[in-house]
Amino acid sequence: MTPEALAGLHGRAFAGQGRAWSAQEFAGLLDSPLVFAVGDARGFALGRVIAGEAELLTIATDPEARRQGVGRGALALFEAEAVARGAGTVFLEVAEDNTAARGLYAVAGYEQAARREGYYPRANGPAADALILRKALLRQG
């Protein structure tokens, strides 16, 4: 997927939440050989692997494809690619009030490792805490 396609899908996925990333931001991230994106036009995951640890930077599902396993599939592809790149652990951040994403991560086996208080600003109310989640990845062979 191109940076423009990633930005378009990310914008639809995060509409009204003030968190969509631009094509320039995606292009800048993808310039690094450590960063990779997996998925398709319905959903994708973007992350990086450094020194045996993976970080999920963002995951997005088109609103019309939600609750169809697209996010779960993108997350599984991300984890497989992270393992292929040598990661043994994956980390991510999620807003405490993002119940859909938290449900996805819980089913996938992620556990809370830490919390950042007041990390995600909200237009109508107090900032939401960020939960740092972690999962051990199983390496093949």
PDB file of C-alpha atoms in Angstrom:
ATOM      1  CA  MET A   1       0.000   0.000   0.000  1.00  0.00           C
ATOM      2  CA  THR A   2       1.172   3.512  -0.755  1.00  0.00           C
ATOM      3  CA  PRO A   3       1.543   6.172   1.939  1.00  0.00           C
ATOM      4  CA  GLU A   4      -1.491   7.902   0.414  1.00  0.00           C
ATOM      5  CA  ALA A   5      -3.599   4.728   0.668  1.00  0.00           C
ATOM      6  CA  LEU A   6      -2.453   4.145   4.251  1.00  0.00           C
ATOM      7  CA  ALA A   7      -3.315   7.739   5.187  1.00  0.00           C
ATOM      8  CA  GLY A   8      -6.735   7.514   3.541  1.00  0.00           C
ATOM      9  CA  LEU A   9      -7.628   4.305   5.359  1.00  0.00           C
ATOM     10  CA  HIS A  10      -6.198   5.619   8.637  1.00  0.00           C
ATOM     11  CA  GLY A  11      -8.283   8.782   8.256  1.00  0.00           C
ATOM     12  CA  ARG A  12     -11.479   6.785   7.762  1.00  0.00           C
ATOM     13  CA  ALA A  13     -10.664   4.492  10.676  1.00  0.00           C
ATOM     14  CA  PHE A  14      -9.982   7.359  13.083  1.00  0.00           C
ATOM     15  CA  ALA A  15     -12.535   9.890  11.793  1.00  0.00           C
ATOM     16  CA  GLY A  16     -13.580  12.282  14.526  1.00  0.00           C
ATOM     17  CA  GLN A  17     -10.885  11.060  16.903  1.00  0.00           C
ATOM     18  CA  GLY A  18      -8.151  13.509  15.866  1.00  0.00           C
ATOM     19  CA  ARG A  19      -5.563  10.772  15.440  1.00  0.00           C
ATOM     20  CA  ALA A  20      -5.282  10.259  11.667  1.00  0.00           C
ATOM     21  CA  TRP A  21      -1.776  10.369  10.203  1.00  0.00           C
ATOM     22  CA  SER A  22      -0.808  12.083   6.943  1.00  0.00           C
ATOM     23  CA  ALA A  23       0.678  10.471   3.848  1.00  0.00           C
ATOM     24  CA  GLN A  24       3.915  12.345   4.617  1.00  0.00           C
ATOM     25  CA  GLU A  25       4.058  10.788   8.086  1.00  0.00           C
ATOM     26  CA  PHE A  26       3.547   7.306   6.649  1.00  0.00           C
ATOM     27  CA  ALA A  27       6.156   7.933   3.951  1.00  0.00           C
ATOM     28  CA  GLY A  28       8.661   9.121   6.542  1.00  0.00           C
ATOM     29  CA  LEU A  29       8.118   6.039   8.679  1.00  0.00           C
ATOM     30  CA  LEU A  30       8.295   3.664   5.720  1.00  0.00           C
ATOM     31  CA  ASP A  31      11.632   5.200   4.663  1.00  0.00           C
ATOM     32  CA  SER A  32      13.174   3.232   7.534  1.00  0.00           C
ATOM     33  CA  PRO A  33      14.153  -0.377   6.790  1.00  0.00           C
ATOM     34  CA  LEU A  34      12.995  -1.209  10.324  1.00  0.00           C
ATOM     35  CA  VAL A  35       9.380  -0.185   9.622  1.00  0.00           C
ATOM     36  CA  PHE A  36       6.879  -2.340   7.757  1.00  0.00           C
ATOM     37  CA  ALA A  37       3.185  -2.413   6.917  1.00  0.00           C
ATOM     38  CA  VAL A  38       1.019  -5.483   6.396  1.00  0.00           C
ATOM     39  CA  GLY A  39      -2.581  -5.817   5.306  1.00  0.00           C
ATOM     40  CA  ASP A  40      -4.719  -4.600   2.459  1.00  0.00           C
ATOM     41  CA  ALA A  41      -7.216  -1.905   1.490  1.00  0.00           C
ATOM     42  CA  ARG A  42      -9.633  -3.053   4.251  1.00  0.00           C
ATOM     43  CA  GLY A  43      -7.156  -2.934   7.110  1.00  0.00           C
ATOM     44  CA  PHE A  44      -3.471  -2.747   7.928  1.00  0.00           C
ATOM     45  CA  ALA A  45      -0.946  -2.775  10.734  1.00  0.00           C
ATOM     46  CA  LEU A  46       2.247  -0.708  10.776  1.00  0.00           C
ATOM     47  CA  GLY A  47       5.179  -1.268  13.081  1.00  0.00           C
ATOM     48  CA  ARG A  48       8.881  -1.765  13.478  1.00  0.00           C
ATOM     49  CA  VAL A  49      11.364  -4.228  14.899  1.00  0.00           C
ATOM     50  CA  ILE A  50      14.471  -3.043  16.725  1.00  0.00           C
ATOM     51  CA  ALA A  51      16.863  -5.217  18.749  1.00  0.00           C
ATOM     52  CA  GLY A  52      14.465  -8.143  19.063  1.00  0.00           C
ATOM     53  CA  GLU A  53      11.446  -6.059  20.076  1.00  0.00           C
ATOM     54  CA  ALA A  54       8.513  -5.131  17.890  1.00  0.00           C
ATOM     55  CA  GLU A  55       6.358  -2.065  18.317  1.00  0.00           C
ATOM     56  CA  LEU A  56       2.912  -1.819  16.765  1.00  0.00           C
ATOM     57  CA  LEU A  57       2.725   1.831  15.742  1.00  0.00           C
ATOM     58  CA  THR A  58      -0.846   1.816  14.445  1.00  0.00           C
ATOM     59  CA  ILE A  59      -3.532  -0.502  13.204  1.00  0.00           C
ATOM     60  CA  ALA A  60      -6.544   0.595  11.173  1.00  0.00           C
ATOM     61  CA  THR A  61      -9.668  -1.065   9.815  1.00  0.00           C
ATOM     62  CA  ASP A  62     -12.018   0.541   7.323  1.00  0.00           C
ATOM     63  CA  PRO A  63     -15.291   1.289   9.156  1.00  0.00           C
ATOM     64  CA  GLU A  64     -17.209  -0.763   6.561  1.00  0.00           C
ATOM     65  CA  ALA A  65     -15.029  -3.810   7.317  1.00  0.00           C
ATOM     66  CA  ARG A  66     -15.241  -3.745  11.113  1.00  0.00           C
ATOM     67  CA  ARG A  67     -16.308  -6.818  13.065  1.00  0.00           C
ATOM     68  CA  GLN A  68     -15.304  -9.073  10.157  1.00  0.00           C
ATOM     69  CA  GLY A  69     -11.911 -10.243  11.446  1.00  0.00           C
ATOM     70  CA  VAL A  70      -9.920  -7.705   9.416  1.00  0.00           C
ATOM     71  CA  GLY A  71      -8.191  -6.170  12.442  1.00  0.00           C
ATOM     72  CA  ARG A  72      -7.445  -9.596  13.899  1.00  0.00           C
ATOM     73  CA  GLY A  73      -5.985 -10.659  10.545  1.00  0.00           C
ATOM     74  CA  ALA A  74      -3.813  -7.560  10.245  1.00  0.00           C
ATOM     75  CA  LEU A  75      -2.557  -8.068  13.795  1.00  0.00           C
ATOM     76  CA  ALA A  76      -1.693 -11.714  13.051  1.00  0.00           C
ATOM     77  CA  LEU A  77       0.172 -10.691   9.887  1.00  0.00           C
ATOM     78  CA  PHE A  78       2.038  -8.035  11.873  1.00  0.00           C
ATOM     79  CA  GLU A  79       3.079 -10.543  14.525  1.00  0.00           C
ATOM     80  CA  ALA A  80       4.236 -13.066  11.896  1.00  0.00           C
ATOM     81  CA  GLU A  81       6.340 -10.436  10.124  1.00  0.00           C
ATOM     82  CA  ALA A  82       7.764  -9.248  13.446  1.00  0.00           C
ATOM     83  CA  VAL A  83       8.851 -12.812  14.256  1.00  0.00           C
ATOM     84  CA  ALA A  84      10.373 -13.154  10.770  1.00  0.00           C
ATOM     85  CA  ARG A  85      12.371  -9.993  11.514  1.00  0.00           C
ATOM     86  CA  GLY A  86      13.664 -11.437  14.789  1.00  0.00           C
ATOM     87  CA  ALA A  87      11.257 -10.057  17.394  1.00  0.00           C
ATOM     88  CA  GLY A  88      10.538 -12.069  20.521  1.00  0.00           C
ATOM     89  CA  THR A  89       8.277  -9.496  22.166  1.00  0.00           C
ATOM     90  CA  VAL A  90       5.806  -6.946  20.866  1.00  0.00           C
ATOM     91  CA  PHE A  91       4.646  -3.744  22.560  1.00  0.00           C
ATOM     92  CA  LEU A  92       1.864  -1.313  21.736  1.00  0.00           C
ATOM     93  CA  GLU A  93      -0.024   1.614  23.225  1.00  0.00           C
ATOM     94  CA  VAL A  94      -3.790   1.879  23.314  1.00  0.00           C
ATOM     95  CA  ALA A  95      -6.100   4.485  24.798  1.00  0.00           C
ATOM     96  CA  GLU A  96      -7.763   3.153  27.916  1.00  0.00           C
ATOM     97  CA  ASP A  97     -11.162   4.208  26.557  1.00  0.00           C
ATOM     98  CA  ASN A  98     -10.696   2.390  23.212  1.00  0.00           C
ATOM     99  CA  THR A  99     -12.740  -0.655  24.175  1.00  0.00           C
ATOM    100  CA  ALA A 100     -12.826  -2.193  20.683  1.00  0.00           C
ATOM    101  CA  ALA A 101      -9.034  -2.164  20.336  1.00  0.00           C
ATOM    102  CA  ARG A 102      -8.540  -3.357  23.896  1.00  0.00           C
ATOM    103  CA  GLY A 103     -10.867  -6.282  23.177  1.00  0.00           C
ATOM    104  CA  LEU A 104      -8.885  -7.198  20.071  1.00  0.00           C
ATOM    105  CA  TYR A 105      -5.602  -7.111  21.973  1.00  0.00           C
ATOM    106  CA  ALA A 106      -6.974  -9.090  24.928  1.00  0.00           C
ATOM    107  CA  VAL A 107      -8.211 -11.884  22.641  1.00  0.00           C
ATOM    108  CA  ALA A 108      -4.793 -11.895  20.930  1.00  0.00           C
ATOM    109  CA  GLY A 109      -3.031 -12.421  24.272  1.00  0.00           C
ATOM    110  CA  TYR A 110      -1.681  -8.965  25.111  1.00  0.00           C
ATOM    111  CA  GLU A 111      -1.251  -7.999  28.753  1.00  0.00           C
ATOM    112  CA  GLN A 112      -0.821  -4.611  30.388  1.00  0.00           C
ATOM    113  CA  ALA A 113       2.791  -3.732  31.170  1.00  0.00           C
ATOM    114  CA  ALA A 114       2.460  -0.046  32.096  1.00  0.00           C
ATOM    115  CA  ARG A 115       0.261   3.056  31.958  1.00  0.00           C
ATOM    116  CA  ARG A 116       0.862   6.646  30.813  1.00  0.00           C
ATOM    117  CA  GLU A 117      -1.580   8.918  32.575  1.00  0.00           C
ATOM    118  CA  GLY A 118      -3.335  11.605  30.551  1.00  0.00           C
ATOM    119  CA  TYR A 119      -1.518  10.656  27.336  1.00  0.00           C
ATOM    120  CA  TYR A 120      -4.333  10.975  24.777  1.00  0.00           C
ATOM    121  CA  PRO A 121      -5.955  14.439  24.749  1.00  0.00           C
ATOM    122  CA  ARG A 122      -9.717  14.572  24.308  1.00  0.00           C
ATOM    123  CA  ALA A 123     -11.674  17.533  22.931  1.00  0.00           C
ATOM    124  CA  ASN A 124     -14.608  16.995  25.277  1.00  0.00           C
ATOM    125  CA  GLY A 125     -13.225  15.895  28.597  1.00  0.00           C
ATOM    126  CA  PRO A 126     -10.063  14.812  30.360  1.00  0.00           C
ATOM    127  CA  ALA A 127      -7.227  13.109  28.514  1.00  0.00           C
ATOM    128  CA  ALA A 128      -7.325   9.322  28.375  1.00  0.00           C
ATOM    129  CA  ASP A 129      -4.570   7.185  29.815  1.00  0.00           C
ATOM    130  CA  ALA A 130      -2.423   5.112  27.468  1.00  0.00           C
ATOM    131  CA  LEU A 131      -2.042   1.472  28.344  1.00  0.00           C
ATOM    132  CA  ILE A 132       1.221  -0.121  27.271  1.00  0.00           C
ATOM    133  CA  LEU A 133       0.527  -3.721  26.358  1.00  0.00           C
ATOM    134  CA  ARG A 134       3.026  -6.522  25.799  1.00  0.00           C
ATOM    135  CA  LYS A 135       2.980  -9.992  24.271  1.00  0.00           C
ATOM    136  CA  ALA A 136       5.664 -12.640  23.934  1.00  0.00           C
ATOM    137  CA  LEU A 137       5.925 -13.869  20.369  1.00  0.00           C
ATOM    138  CA  LEU A 138       6.552 -17.513  19.557  1.00  0.00           C
ATOM    139  CA  ARG A 139       9.471 -18.028  17.211  1.00  0.00           C
ATOM    140  CA  GLN A 140       9.352 -20.920  14.782  1.00  0.00           C
ATOM    141  CA  GLY A 141      12.194 -23.381  14.413  1.00  0.00           C
TER     142      GLY A 141
END
